[in-house]
Coordinates of C-alpha atoms in Angstrom, one line a residue:
X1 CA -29.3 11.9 -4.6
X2 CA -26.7 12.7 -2.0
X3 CA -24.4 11.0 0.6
X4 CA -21.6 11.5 2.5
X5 CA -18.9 9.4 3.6
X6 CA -16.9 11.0 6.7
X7 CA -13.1 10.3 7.8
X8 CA -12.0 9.0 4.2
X9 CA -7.8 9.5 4.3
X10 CA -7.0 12.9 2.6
X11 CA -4.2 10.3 0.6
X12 CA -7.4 8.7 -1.3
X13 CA -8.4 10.3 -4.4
X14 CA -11.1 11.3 -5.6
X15 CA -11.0 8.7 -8.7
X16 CA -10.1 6.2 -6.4
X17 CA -13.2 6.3 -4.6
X18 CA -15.6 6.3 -8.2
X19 CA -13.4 3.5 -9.2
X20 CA -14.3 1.4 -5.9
X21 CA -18.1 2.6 -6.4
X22 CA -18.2 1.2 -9.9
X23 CA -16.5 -1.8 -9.3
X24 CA -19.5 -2.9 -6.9
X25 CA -21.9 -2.1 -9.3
X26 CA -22.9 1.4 -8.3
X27 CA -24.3 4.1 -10.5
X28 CA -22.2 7.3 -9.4
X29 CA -22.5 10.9 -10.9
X30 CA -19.8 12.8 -8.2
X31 CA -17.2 12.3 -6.1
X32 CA -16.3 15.5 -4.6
X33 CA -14.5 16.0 -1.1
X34 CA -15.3 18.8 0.6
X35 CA -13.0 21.6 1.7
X36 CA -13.0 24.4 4.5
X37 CA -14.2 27.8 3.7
X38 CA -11.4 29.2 5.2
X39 CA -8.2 28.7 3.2
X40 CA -10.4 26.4 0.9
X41 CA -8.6 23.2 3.1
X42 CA -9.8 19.5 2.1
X43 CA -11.1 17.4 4.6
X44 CA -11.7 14.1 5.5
X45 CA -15.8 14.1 4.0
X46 CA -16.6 12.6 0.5
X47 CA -19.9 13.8 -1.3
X48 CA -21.4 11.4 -3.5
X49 CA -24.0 11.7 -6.1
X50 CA -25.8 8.8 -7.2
X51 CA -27.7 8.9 -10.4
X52 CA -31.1 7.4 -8.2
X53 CA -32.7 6.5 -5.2
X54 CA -31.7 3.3 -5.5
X55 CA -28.5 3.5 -5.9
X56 CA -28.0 5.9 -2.9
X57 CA -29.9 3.5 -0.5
X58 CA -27.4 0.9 -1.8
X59 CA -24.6 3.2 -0.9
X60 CA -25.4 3.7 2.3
X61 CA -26.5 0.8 3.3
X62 CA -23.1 -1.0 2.0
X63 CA -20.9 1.9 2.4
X64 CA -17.5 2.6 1.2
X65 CA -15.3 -0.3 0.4
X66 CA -11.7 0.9 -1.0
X67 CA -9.4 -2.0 -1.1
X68 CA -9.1 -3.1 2.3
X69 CA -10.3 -0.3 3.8
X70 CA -14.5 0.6 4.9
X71 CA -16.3 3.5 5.6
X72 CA -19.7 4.0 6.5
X73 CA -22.0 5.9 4.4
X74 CA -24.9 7.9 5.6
X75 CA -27.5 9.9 4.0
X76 CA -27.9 14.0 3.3
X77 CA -30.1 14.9 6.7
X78 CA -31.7 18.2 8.1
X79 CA -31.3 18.4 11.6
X80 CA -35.3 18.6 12.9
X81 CA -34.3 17.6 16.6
X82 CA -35.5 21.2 18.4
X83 CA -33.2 23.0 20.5
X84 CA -33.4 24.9 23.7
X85 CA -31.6 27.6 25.7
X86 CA -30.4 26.5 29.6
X87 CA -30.5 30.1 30.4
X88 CA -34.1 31.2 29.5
X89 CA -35.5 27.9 28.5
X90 CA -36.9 29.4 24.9
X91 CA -36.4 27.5 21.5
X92 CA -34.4 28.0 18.3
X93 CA -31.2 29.0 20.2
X94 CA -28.6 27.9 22.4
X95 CA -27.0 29.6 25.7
X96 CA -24.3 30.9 23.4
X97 CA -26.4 33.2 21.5
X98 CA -29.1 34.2 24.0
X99 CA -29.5 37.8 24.3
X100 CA -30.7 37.8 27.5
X101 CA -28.4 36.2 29.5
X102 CA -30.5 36.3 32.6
X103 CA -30.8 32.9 34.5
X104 CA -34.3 31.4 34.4
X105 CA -35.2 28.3 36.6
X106 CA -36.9 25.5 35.2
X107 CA -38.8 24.8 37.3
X108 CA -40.6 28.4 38.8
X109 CA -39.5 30.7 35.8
X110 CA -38.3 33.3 38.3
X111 CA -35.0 34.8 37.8
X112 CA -32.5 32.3 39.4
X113 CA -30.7 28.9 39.4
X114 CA -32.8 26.0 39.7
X115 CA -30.6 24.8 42.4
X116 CA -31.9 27.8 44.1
X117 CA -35.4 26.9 43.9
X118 CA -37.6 26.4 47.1
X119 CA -40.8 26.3 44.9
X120 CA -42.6 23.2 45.8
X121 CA -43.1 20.4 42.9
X122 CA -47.1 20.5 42.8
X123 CA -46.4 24.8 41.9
X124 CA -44.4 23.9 39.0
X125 CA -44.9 25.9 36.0
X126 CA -43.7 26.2 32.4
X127 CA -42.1 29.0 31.2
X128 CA -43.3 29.0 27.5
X129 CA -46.5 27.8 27.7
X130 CA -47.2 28.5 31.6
X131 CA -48.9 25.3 32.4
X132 CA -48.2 23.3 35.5
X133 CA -45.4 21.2 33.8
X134 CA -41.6 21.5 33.8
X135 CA -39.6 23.8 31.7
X136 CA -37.4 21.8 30.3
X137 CA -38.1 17.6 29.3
X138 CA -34.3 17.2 31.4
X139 CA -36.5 17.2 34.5
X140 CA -39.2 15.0 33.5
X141 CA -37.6 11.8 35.2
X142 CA -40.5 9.5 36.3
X143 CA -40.4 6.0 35.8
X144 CA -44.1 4.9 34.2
X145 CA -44.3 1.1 35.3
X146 CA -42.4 1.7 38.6
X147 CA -44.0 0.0 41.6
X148 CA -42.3 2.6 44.0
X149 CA -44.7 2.4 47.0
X150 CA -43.3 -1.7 47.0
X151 CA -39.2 -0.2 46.0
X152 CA -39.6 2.2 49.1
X153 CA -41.1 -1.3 51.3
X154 CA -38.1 -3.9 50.1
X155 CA -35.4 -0.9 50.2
X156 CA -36.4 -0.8 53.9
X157 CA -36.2 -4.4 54.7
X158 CA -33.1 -4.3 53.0
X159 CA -31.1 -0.4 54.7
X160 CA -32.6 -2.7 58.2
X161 CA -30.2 -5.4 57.7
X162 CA -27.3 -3.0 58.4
X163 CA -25.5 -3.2 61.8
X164 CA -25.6 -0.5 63.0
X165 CA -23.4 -0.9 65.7
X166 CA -20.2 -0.8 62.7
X167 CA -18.2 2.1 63.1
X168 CA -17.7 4.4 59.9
X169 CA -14.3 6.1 60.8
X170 CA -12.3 3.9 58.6
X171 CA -11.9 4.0 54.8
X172 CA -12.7 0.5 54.6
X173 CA -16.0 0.5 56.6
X174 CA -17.0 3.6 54.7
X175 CA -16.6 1.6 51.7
X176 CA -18.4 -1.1 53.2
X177 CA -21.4 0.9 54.0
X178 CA -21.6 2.2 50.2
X179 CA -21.6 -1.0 48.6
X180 CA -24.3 -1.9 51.3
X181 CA -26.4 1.0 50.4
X182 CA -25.7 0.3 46.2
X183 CA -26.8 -3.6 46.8
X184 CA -30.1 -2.8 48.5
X185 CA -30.7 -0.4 46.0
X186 CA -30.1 -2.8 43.0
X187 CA -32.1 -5.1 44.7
X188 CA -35.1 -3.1 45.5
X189 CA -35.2 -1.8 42.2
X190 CA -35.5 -4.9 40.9
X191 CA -38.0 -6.1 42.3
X192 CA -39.7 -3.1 42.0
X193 CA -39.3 -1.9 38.2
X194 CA -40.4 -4.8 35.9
X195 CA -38.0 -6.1 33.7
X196 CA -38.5 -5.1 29.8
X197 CA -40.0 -8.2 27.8
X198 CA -37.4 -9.7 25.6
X199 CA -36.7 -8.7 21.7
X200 CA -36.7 -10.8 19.4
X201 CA -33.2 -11.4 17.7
X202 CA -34.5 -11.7 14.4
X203 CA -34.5 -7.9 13.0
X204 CA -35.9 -6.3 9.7
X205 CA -34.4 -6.1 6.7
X206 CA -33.7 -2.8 4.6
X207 CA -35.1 -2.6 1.3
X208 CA -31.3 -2.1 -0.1
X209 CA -30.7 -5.4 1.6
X210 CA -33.9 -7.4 -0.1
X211 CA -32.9 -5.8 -3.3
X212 CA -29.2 -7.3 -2.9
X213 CA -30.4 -10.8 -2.0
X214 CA -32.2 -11.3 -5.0
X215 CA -29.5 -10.0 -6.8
X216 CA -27.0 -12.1 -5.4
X217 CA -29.2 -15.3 -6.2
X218 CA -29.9 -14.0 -9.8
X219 CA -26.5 -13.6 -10.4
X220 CA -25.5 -17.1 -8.8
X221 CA -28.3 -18.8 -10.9
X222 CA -26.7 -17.3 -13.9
X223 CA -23.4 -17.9 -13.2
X224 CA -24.2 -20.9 -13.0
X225 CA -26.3 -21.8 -15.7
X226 CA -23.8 -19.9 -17.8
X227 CA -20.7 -20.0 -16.7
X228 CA -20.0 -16.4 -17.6
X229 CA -16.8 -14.5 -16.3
X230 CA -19.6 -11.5 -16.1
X231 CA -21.8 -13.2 -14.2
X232 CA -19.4 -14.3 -11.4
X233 CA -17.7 -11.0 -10.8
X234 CA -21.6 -9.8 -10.3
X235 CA -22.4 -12.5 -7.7
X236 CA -19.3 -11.7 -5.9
X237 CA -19.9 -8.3 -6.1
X238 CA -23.3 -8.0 -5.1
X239 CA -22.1 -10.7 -2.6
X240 CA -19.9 -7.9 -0.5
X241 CA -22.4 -5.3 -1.0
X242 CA -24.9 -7.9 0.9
X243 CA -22.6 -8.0 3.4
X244 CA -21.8 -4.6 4.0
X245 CA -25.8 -4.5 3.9
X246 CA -27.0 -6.8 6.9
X247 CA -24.1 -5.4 8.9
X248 CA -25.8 -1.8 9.1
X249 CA -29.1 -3.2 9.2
X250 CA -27.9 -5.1 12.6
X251 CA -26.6 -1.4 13.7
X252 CA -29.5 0.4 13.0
X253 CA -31.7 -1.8 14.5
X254 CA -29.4 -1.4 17.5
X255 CA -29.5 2.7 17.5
X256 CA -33.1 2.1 17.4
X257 CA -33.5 -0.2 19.9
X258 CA -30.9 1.9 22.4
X259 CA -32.6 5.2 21.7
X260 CA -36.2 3.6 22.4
X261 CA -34.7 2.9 25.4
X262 CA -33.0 6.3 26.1
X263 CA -36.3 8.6 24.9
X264 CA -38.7 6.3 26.5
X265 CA -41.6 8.4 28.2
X266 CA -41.2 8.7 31.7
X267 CA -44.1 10.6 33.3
X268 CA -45.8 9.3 36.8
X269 CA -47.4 11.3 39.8
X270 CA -46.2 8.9 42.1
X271 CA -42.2 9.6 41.5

C-alpha cells in the first residue's frame, strides 16, 4: 500500500522519516525517495509502504510530521481525467504530439480557427461523434437555472440610467463608464441567477478520522484508569494524528465543494 509525500527537504533522511512514522504509531515497510532517471538525482518525493490499508489511509489522512515540520500525504493515483488535442479535437493526445497538426474548429470541424468561424450556433456539429453538439466541453458555457430573459430586462433598466450626455474623452470618465457597465451587470445577474442554497458547515468525517477518535478516547480511558507511561504517549500520539486528520478532512471537503462548483453542468438553449 503506497503513498507519496512530495517537497520533503533533500537534508531529511530516509530513517528520519520511518523514525517519525513509528513514533505516531504507524506500521511502515519503506521509506524510499525517489531519484531522476537521468543522472539517478534524488528529489524532493518520499515513497512509503505501509504494511495495510489501514495504515495508509492513516498516513495520508495525517501526513508527515517530522519534528516541527508537516507534509501532506497523498495516495498512489492513475490519472483517468481524459485528455484532448486543441488542434484536431481527438482524445488520448495533446497538441504536442498530434501528427496532424492541421487546425480544426470546434465548433464546424472545418479546417480553421474557431475565431474564424461564421457557422451559425444552431449548425454546430461535433467532430468525433458528428452530432449537433460542440467539440470540445470548453464551449459548453450555459448557465442551467439562469433566468436570462429577466437578466437581459433589469440590465436594461439599469445601462438606461446612464447619462448619456457625459463625455468619454477623458481617462476618468472612461473609467467611470466601465464601473457603470460592471455594476449593472453585477446587479442584473443577481437578480437574475439564483443564489446557491447554503452548505451546511458541519462536514463528514473520514474513516481514518473515526478510527483515530476512538483511539484517542481508548487510549485516554486507559491512561487513566492505569496510569501507564505507554498509555499516555498513545493518547498523545493518536492525539496529533487526530489532528493532522480533521484538518485534511476540512480540505477535502473544500476541493470537493470548489470543484462541484467549477464542473457543475451548464447546458441551456436559452444562453
Amino acid at each position: 500500500m503506497v503513498a507519496f509525500v512530495k517537497k520533503v527537504d533533500l537534508e531529511i533522511p530516509d530513517n528520519r522519516i520511518t523514525e517519525a512514522l513509528t513514533k505516531v504509531g504507524l506500521d511502515v515497510v519503506n521509506v524510499t525517495r525517489l531519484s531522476r532517471k537521468e543522472g539517478n538525482i534524488p528529489t524532493s518525493t518520499i515513497k512509503i509502504t505501509s504494511k495495510d490499508v489501514n495504515n495508509r489511509n492513516t498516513f495520508i489522512h495525517t501526513g508527515l510530521q517530522v519534528d516541527s515540520m508537516h507534509f501532506n500525504a497523498e495516495a498512489a493515483s492513475q490519472n483517468k481525467k481524459s485528455v484532448q488535442c486543441y488542434i484536431c479535437h481527438q482524445y488520448n493526445h495533446v497538441a504536442k504530439y498530434c501528427k496532424t497538426k492541421q487546425q480544426i474548429c470546434a465548433k464546424c470541424c472545418d479546417n480553421h480557427r474557431i475565431e474564424q468561424c461564421t457557422t451559425a450556433n444552431d449548425a454546430i456539429k461535433c467532430n468525433n461523434c458528428k452530432e449537433p453538439k460542440p467539440t470540445s466541453p470548453r464551449l459548453s458555457l450555459n448557465f442551467k437555472e439562469a433566468k436570462w430573459t429577466k437578466f437581459r430586462s433589469k440590465l436594461d433598466q439599469q445601462l438606461m440610467l446612464w447619462n448619456n450626455d457625459t463625455s468619454l474623452n477623458a481617462a476618468l470618465n472612461i473609467e467611470e463608464h466601465l464601473m457603470f457597465i460592471t455594476n449593472s451587470i453585477m446587479v442584473a445577474t443577481k437578480e437574475a441567477v439564483p443564489t446557491p442554497t447554503p452548505t451546511s458547515k458541519i462536514y463528514p468525517l473520514s474513516e481514518a478520522s473515526k478510527s483515530l477518535i476512538t483511539l484517542k478516547h481508548q487510549a485516554y480511558r486507559r491512561w487513566k484508569r492505569t496510569g501507564d507511561n505507554i498509555d499516555k504517549r498513545q493518547y498523545y500520539n493518536s492525539k496529533i494524528l487526530l489532528t493532522n486528520s480533521l484538518r485534511n478532512d476540512r480540505r477535502d471537503n473544500l476541493n470537493k465543494l470548489m470543484s462541484s462548483l467549477c464542473h457543475k453542468k451548464m447546458y441551456s438553449d436559452k444562453v
